[in-house]
PDB file of C-alpha atoms and ligand atoms in Angstrom:
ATOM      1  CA  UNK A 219      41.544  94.095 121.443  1.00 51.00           C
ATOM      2  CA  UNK A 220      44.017  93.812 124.294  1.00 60.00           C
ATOM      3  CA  UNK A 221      47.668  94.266 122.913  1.00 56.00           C
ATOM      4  CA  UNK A 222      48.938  91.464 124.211  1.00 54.00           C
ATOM      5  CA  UNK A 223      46.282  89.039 123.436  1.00 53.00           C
ATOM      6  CA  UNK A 224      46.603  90.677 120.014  1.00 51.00           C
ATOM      7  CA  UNK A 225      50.152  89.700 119.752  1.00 48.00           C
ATOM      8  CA  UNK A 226      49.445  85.914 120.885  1.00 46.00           C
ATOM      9  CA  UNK A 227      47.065  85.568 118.606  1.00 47.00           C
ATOM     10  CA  UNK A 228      49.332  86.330 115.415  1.00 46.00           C
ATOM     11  CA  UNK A 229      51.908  84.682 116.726  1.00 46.00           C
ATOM     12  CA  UNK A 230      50.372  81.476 117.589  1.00 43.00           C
ATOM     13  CA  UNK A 231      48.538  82.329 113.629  1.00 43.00           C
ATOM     14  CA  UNK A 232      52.104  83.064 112.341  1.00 45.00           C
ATOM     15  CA  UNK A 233      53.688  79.917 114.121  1.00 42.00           C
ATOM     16  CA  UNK A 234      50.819  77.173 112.757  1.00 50.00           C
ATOM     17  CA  UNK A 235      52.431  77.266 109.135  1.00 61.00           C
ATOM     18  CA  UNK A 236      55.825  78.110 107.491  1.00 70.00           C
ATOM     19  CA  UNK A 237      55.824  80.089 104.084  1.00 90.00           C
ATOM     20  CA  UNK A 238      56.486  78.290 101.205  1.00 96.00           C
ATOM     21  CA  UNK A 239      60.236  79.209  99.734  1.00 96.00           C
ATOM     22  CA  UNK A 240      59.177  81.880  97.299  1.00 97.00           C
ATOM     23  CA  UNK A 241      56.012  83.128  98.859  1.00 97.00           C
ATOM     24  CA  UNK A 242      53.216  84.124  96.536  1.00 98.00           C
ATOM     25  CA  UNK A 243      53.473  82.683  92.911  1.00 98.00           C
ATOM     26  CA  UNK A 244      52.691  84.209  89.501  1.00 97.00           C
ATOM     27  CA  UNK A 245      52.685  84.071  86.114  1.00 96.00           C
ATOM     28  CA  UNK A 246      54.883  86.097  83.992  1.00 96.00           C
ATOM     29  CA  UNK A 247      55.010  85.322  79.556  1.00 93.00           C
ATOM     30  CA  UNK A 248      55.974  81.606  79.912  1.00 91.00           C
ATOM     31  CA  UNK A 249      57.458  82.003  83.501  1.00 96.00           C
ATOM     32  CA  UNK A 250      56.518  80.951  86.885  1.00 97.00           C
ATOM     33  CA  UNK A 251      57.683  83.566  88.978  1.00 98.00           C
ATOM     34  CA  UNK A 252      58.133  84.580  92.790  1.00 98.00           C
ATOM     35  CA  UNK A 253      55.366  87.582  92.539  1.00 97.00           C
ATOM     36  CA  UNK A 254      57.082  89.637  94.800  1.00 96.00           C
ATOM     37  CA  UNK A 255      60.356  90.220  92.932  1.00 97.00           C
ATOM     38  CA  UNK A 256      59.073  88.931  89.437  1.00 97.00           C
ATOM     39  CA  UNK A 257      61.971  86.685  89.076  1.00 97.00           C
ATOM     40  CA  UNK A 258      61.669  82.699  87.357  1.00 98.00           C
ATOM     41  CA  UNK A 259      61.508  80.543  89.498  1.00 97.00           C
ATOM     42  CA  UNK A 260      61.487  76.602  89.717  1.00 97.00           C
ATOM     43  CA  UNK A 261      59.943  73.940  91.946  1.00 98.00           C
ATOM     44  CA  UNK A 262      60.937  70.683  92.058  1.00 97.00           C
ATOM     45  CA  UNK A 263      59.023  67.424  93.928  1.00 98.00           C
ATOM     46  CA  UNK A 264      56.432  64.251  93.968  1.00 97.00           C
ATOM     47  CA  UNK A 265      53.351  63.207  92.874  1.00 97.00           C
ATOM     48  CA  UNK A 266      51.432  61.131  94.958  1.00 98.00           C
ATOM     49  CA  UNK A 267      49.702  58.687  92.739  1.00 97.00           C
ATOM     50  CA  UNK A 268      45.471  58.690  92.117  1.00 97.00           C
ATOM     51  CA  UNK A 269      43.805  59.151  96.095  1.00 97.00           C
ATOM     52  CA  UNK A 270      41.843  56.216  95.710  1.00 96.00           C
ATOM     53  CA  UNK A 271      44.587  53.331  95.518  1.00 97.00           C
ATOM     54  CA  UNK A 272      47.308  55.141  97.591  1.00 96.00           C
ATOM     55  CA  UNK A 273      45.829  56.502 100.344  1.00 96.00           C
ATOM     56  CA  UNK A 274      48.509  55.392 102.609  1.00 97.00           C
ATOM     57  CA  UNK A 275      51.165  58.727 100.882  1.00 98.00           C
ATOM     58  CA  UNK A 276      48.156  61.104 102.149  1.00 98.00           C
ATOM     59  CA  UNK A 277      49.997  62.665 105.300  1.00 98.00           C
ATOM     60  CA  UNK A 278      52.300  64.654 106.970  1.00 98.00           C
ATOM     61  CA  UNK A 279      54.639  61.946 107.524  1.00 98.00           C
ATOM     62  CA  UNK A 280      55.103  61.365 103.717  1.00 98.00           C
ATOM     63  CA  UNK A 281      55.243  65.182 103.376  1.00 98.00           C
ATOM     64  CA  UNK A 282      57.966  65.754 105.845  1.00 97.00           C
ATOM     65  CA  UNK A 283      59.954  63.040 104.457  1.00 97.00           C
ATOM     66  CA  UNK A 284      59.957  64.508 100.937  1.00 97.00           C
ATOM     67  CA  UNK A 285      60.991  68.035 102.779  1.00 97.00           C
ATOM     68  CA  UNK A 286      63.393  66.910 105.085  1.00 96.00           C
ATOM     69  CA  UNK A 287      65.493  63.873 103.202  1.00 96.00           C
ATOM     70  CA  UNK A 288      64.445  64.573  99.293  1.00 96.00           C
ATOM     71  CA  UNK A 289      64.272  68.117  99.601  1.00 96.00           C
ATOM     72  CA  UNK A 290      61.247  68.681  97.619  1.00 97.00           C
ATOM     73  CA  UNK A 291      59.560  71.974  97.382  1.00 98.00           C
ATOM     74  CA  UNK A 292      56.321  71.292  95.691  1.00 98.00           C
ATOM     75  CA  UNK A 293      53.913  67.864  96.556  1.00 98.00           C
ATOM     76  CA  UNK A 294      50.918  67.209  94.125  1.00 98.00           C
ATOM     77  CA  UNK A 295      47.872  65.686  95.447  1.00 98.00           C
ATOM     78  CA  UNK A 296      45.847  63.345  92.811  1.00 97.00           C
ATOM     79  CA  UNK A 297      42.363  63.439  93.702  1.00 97.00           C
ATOM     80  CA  UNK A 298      41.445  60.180  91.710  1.00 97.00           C
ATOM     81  CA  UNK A 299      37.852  60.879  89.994  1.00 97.00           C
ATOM     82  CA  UNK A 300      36.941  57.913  88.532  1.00 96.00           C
ATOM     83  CA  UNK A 301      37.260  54.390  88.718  1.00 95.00           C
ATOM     84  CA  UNK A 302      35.978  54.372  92.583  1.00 96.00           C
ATOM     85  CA  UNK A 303      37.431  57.899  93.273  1.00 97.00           C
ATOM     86  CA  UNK A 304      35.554  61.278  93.709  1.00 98.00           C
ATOM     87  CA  UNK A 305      32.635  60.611  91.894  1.00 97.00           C
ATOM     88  CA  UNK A 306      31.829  57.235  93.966  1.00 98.00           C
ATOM     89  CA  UNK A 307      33.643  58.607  97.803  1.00 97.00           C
ATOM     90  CA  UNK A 308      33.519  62.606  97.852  1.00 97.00           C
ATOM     91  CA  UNK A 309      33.705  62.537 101.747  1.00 97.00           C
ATOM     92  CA  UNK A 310      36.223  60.093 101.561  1.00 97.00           C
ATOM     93  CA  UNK A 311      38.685  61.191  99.117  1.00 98.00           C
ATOM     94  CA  UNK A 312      38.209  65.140 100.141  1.00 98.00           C
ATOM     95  CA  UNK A 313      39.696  64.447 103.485  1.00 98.00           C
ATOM     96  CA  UNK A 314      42.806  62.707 101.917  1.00 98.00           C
ATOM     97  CA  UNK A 315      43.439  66.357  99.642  1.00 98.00           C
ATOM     98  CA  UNK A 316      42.709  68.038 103.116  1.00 98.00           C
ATOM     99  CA  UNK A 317      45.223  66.315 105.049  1.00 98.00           C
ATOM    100  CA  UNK A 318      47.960  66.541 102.126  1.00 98.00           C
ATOM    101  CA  UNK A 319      46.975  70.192 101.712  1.00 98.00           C
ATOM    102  CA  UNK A 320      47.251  70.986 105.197  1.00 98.00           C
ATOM    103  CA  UNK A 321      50.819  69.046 105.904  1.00 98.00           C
ATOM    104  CA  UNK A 322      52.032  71.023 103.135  1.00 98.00           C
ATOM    105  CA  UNK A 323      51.160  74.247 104.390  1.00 97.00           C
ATOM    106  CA  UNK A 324      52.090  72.992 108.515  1.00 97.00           C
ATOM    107  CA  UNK A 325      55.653  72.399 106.092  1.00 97.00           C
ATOM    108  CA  UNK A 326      55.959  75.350 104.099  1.00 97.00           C
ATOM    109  CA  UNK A 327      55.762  73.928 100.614  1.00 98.00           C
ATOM    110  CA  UNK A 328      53.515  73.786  97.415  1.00 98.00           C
ATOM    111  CA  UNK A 329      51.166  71.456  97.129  1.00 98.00           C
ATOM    112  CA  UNK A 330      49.534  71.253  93.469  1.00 98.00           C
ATOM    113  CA  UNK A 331      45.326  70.200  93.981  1.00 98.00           C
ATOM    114  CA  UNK A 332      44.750  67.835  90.739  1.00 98.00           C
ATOM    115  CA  UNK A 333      41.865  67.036  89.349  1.00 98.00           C
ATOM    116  CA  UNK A 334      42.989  63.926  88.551  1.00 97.00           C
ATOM    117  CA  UNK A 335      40.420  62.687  85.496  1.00 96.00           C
ATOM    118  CA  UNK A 336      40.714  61.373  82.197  1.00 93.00           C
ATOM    119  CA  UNK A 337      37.547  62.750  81.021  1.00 94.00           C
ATOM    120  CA  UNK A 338      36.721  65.932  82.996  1.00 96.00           C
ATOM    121  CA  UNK A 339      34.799  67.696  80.409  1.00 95.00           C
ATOM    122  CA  UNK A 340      32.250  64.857  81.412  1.00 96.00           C
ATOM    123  CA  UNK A 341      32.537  65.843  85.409  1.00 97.00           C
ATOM    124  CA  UNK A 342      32.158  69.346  84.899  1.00 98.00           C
ATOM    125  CA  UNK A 343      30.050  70.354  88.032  1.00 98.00           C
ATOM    126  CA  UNK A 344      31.931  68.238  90.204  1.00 98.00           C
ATOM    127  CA  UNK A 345      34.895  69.389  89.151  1.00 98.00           C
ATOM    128  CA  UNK A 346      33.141  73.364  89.882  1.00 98.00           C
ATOM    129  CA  UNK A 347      32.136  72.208  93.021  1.00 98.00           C
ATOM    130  CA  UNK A 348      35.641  70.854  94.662  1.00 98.00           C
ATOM    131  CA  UNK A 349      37.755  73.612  93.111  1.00 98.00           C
ATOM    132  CA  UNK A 350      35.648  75.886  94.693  1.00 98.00           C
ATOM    133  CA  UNK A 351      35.714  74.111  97.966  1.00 98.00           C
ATOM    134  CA  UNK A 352      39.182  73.925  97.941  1.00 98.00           C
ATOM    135  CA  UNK A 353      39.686  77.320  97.067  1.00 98.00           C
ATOM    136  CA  UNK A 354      37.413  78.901  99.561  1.00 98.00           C
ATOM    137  CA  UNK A 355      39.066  77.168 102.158  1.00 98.00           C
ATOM    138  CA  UNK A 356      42.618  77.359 101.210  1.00 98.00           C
ATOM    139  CA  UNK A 357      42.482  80.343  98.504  1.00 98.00           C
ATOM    140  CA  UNK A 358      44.414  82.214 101.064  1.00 97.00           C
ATOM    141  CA  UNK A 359      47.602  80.730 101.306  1.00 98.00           C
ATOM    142  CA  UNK A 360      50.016  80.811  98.661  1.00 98.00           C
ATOM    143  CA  UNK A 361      51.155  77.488  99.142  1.00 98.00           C
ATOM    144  CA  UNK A 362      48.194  76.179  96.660  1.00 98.00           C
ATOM    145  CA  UNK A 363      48.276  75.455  93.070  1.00 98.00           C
ATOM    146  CA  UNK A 364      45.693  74.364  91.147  1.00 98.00           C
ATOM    147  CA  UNK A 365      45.139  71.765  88.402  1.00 98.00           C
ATOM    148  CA  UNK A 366      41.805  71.525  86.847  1.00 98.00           C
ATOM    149  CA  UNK A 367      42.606  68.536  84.655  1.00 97.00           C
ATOM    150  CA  UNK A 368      45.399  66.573  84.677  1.00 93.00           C
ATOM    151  CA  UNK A 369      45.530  64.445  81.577  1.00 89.00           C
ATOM    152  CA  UNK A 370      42.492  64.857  78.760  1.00 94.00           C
ATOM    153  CA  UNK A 371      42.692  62.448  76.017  1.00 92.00           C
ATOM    154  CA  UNK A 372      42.899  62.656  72.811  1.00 90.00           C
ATOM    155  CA  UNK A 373      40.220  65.200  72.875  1.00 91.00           C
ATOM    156  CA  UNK A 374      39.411  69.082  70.998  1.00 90.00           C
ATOM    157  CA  UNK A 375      40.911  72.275  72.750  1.00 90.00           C
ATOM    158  CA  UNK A 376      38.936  74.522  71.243  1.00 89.00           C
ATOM    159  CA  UNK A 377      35.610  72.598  71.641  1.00 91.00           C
ATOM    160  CA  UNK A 378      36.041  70.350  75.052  1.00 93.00           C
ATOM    161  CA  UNK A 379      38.947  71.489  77.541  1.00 94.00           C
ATOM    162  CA  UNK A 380      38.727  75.412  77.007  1.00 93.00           C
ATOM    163  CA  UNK A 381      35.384  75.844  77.521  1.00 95.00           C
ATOM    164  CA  UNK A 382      35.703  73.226  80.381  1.00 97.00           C
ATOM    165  CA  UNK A 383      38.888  74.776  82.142  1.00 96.00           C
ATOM    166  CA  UNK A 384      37.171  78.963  81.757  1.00 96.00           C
ATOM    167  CA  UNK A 385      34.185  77.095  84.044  1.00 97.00           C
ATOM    168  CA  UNK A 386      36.668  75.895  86.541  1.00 98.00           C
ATOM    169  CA  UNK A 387      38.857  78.892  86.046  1.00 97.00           C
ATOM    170  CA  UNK A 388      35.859  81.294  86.967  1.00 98.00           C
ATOM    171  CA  UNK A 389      34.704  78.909  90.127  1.00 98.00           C
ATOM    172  CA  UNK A 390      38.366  79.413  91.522  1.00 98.00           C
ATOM    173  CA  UNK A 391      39.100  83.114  90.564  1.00 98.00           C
ATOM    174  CA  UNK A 392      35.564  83.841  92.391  1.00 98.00           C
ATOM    175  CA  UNK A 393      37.567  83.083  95.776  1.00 98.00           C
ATOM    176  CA  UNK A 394      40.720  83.170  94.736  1.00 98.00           C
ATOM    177  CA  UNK A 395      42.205  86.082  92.860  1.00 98.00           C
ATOM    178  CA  UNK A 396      46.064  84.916  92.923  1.00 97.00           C
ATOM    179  CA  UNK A 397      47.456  81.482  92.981  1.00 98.00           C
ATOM    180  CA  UNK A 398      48.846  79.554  90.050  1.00 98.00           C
ATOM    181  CA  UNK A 399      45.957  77.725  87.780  1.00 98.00           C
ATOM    182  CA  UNK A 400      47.466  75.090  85.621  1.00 96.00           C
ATOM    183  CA  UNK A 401      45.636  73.469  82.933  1.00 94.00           C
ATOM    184  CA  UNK A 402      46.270  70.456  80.981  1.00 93.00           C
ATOM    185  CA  UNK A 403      46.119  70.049  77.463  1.00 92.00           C
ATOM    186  CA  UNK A 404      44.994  67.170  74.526  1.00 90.00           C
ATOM    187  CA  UNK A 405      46.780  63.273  74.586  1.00 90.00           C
ATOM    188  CA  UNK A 406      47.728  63.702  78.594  1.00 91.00           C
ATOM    189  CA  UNK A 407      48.960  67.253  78.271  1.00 90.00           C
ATOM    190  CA  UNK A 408      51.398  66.572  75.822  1.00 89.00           C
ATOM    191  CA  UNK A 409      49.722  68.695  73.178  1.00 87.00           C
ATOM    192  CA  UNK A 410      50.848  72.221  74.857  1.00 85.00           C
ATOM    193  CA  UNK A 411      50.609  73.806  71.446  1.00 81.00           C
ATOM    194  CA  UNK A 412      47.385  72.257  70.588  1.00 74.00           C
ATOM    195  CA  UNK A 413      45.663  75.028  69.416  1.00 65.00           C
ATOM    196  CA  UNK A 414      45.204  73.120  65.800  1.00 62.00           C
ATOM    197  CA  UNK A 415      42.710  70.766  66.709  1.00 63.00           C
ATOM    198  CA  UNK A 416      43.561  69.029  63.188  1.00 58.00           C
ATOM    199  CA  UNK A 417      46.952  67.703  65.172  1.00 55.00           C
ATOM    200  CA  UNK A 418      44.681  65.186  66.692  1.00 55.00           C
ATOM    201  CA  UNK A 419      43.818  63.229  63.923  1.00 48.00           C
TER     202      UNK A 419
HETATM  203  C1  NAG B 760      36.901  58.022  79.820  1.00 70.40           C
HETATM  204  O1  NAG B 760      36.099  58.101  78.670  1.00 70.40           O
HETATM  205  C2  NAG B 760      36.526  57.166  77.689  1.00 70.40           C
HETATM  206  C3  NAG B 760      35.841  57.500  76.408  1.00 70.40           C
HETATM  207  O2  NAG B 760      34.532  57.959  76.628  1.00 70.40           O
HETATM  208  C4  NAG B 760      36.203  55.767  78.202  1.00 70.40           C
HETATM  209  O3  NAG B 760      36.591  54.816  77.261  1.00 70.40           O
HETATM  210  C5  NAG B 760      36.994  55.566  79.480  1.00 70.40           C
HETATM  211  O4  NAG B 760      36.625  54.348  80.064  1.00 70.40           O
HETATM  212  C6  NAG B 760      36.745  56.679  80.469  1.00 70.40           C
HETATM  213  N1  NAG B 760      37.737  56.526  81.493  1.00 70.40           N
HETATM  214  C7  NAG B 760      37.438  56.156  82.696  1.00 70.40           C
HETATM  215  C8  NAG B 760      38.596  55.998  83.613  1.00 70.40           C
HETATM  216  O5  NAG B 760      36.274  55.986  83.046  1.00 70.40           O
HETATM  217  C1  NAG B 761      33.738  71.725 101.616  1.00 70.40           C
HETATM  218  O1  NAG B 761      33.067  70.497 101.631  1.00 70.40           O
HETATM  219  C2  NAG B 761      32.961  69.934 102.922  1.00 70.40           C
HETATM  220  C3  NAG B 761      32.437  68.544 102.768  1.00 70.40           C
HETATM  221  O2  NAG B 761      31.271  68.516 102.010  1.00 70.40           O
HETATM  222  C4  NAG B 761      32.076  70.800 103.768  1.00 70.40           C
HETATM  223  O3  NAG B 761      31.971  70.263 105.062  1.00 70.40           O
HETATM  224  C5  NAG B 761      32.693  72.162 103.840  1.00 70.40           C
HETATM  225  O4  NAG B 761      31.822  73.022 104.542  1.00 70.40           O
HETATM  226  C6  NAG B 761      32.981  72.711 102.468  1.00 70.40           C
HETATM  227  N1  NAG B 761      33.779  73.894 102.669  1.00 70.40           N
HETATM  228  C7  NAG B 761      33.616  74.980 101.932  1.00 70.40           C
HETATM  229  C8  NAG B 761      34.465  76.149 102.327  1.00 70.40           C
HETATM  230  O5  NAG B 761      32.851  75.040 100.986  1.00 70.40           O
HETATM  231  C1  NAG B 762      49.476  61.007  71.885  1.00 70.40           C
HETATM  232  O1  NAG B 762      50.109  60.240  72.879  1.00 70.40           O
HETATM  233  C2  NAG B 762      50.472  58.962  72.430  1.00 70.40           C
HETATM  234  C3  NAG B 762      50.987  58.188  73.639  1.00 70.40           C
HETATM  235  O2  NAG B 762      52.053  58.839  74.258  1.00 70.40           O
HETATM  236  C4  NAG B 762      51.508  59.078  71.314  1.00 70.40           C
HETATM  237  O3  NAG B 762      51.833  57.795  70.822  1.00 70.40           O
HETATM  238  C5  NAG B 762      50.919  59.917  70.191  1.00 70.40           C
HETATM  239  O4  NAG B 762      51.911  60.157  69.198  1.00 70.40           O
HETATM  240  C6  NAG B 762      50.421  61.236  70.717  1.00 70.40           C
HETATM  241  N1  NAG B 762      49.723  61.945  69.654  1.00 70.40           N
HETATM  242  C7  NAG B 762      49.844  63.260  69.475  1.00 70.40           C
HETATM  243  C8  NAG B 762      49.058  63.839  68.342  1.00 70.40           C
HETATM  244  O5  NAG B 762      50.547  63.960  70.188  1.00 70.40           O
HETATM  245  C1  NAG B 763      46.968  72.956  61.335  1.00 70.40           C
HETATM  246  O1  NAG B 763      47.900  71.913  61.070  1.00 70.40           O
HETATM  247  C2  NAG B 763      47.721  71.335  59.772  1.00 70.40           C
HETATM  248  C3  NAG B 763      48.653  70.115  59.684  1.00 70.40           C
HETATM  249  O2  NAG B 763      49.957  70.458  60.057  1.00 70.40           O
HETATM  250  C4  NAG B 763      48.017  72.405  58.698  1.00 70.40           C
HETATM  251  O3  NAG B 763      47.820  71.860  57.419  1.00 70.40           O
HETATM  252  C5  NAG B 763      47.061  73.569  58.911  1.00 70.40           C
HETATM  253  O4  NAG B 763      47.397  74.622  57.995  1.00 70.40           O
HETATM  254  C6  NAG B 763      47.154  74.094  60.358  1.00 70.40           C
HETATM  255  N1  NAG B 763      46.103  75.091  60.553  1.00 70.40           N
HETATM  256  C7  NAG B 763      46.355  76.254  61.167  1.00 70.40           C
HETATM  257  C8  NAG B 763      45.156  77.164  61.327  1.00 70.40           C
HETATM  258  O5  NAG B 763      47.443  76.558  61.611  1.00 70.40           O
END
């Protein structure tokens, strides 16, 4: 290629998003770390709430405004699953994640994809097929975290989430090797210990 058309073209690649603040995200122990320097690190921001009954939050202008006057680092997109969400509008509700996703990474911040479902285990391979849509398309820039299930019931670790967050898991690690996985846990993730299943009863 040309050398100067080589240059415009990372340029105008570099100029269409800002990195987030700490770059590429890991996991170290129980820390959340910058990857780079292996150092703690903590983000701080908004939910929107479920896609489905706020639509109006899903854009750039509600991104910049949590930037630029709350000075948020991190925005979490709800894709709502049930209850006339996902399941019932996958067109419709994708592009909402989309547009959140992509103001977040025009703004250089996080932005946390949820599966936002109170009975996942259930939704499985719908759940497989967005996270890996998501993560082919966006696996690439450290901006994304996921969230395979934001609040189970009161349901079993061991038998029902596990099993159903290692499916998800493996769908997302098959495109994307690096970015932050979180994944909730029994009574709406209070339970982060839950590994005795006899708490639940
Ligand atoms: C989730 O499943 C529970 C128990 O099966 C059911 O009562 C509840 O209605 C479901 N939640 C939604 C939002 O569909
Ligand atoms: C994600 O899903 C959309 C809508 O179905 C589709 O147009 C697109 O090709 C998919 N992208 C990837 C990378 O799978
Ligand atoms: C589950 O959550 C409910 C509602 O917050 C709470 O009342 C209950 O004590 C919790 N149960 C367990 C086992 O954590
Ligand atoms: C699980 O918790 C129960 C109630 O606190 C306790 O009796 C039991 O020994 C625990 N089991 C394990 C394997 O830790």
């Amino acid at each position: 290629m040309n050398p100067l058309l080589l240059f415009l073209t990372l340029f105008a690649t570099s100029a269409l998003g800002a990195n987030p603040p700490y770059g590429q995200l890991g996991i170290s122990g129980k820390y959340l770390v910058q990857a780079a320097t292996g150092l703690p690190v903590q983000l701080h921001g908004m939910s929107l709430f479920w896609s489905q009954w706020m639509a109006q939050f899903y854009n750039q202008e509600t991104v910049t405004a949590l930037k630029c006057t709350w000075n948020t680092n991190v925005i979490r997109a709800a894709m709502g699953v049930e209850t006339g969400g996902y399941l019932d509008n996958k067109q419709a509700e994708l592009q909402k994640v989309y547009a959140v996703i992509d103001s977040a990474i025009a703004s250089g911040i996080y932005v946390v994809v949820d599966w936002h479902d109170h009975n996942a285990s259930h939704h499985q391979n719908d759940a497989i097929q967005f996270f890996t849509n998501i993560s082919k398309k966006y696996g690439n820039y450290p901006n994304i975290i996921y969230e395979t299930f934001n609040e189970p019931l009161k349901v079993s670790w061991s038998s029902d989430l596990k099993p159903y967050h290692q499916a998800v898991i493996a769908a997302i690690r098959a495109n994307d090797p690096n970015n932050v996985i979180v994944v909730g846990t029994p009574n709406w993730s209070q339970n982060v210990d839950a590994k005795n299943d006899s708490l639940l009863h």
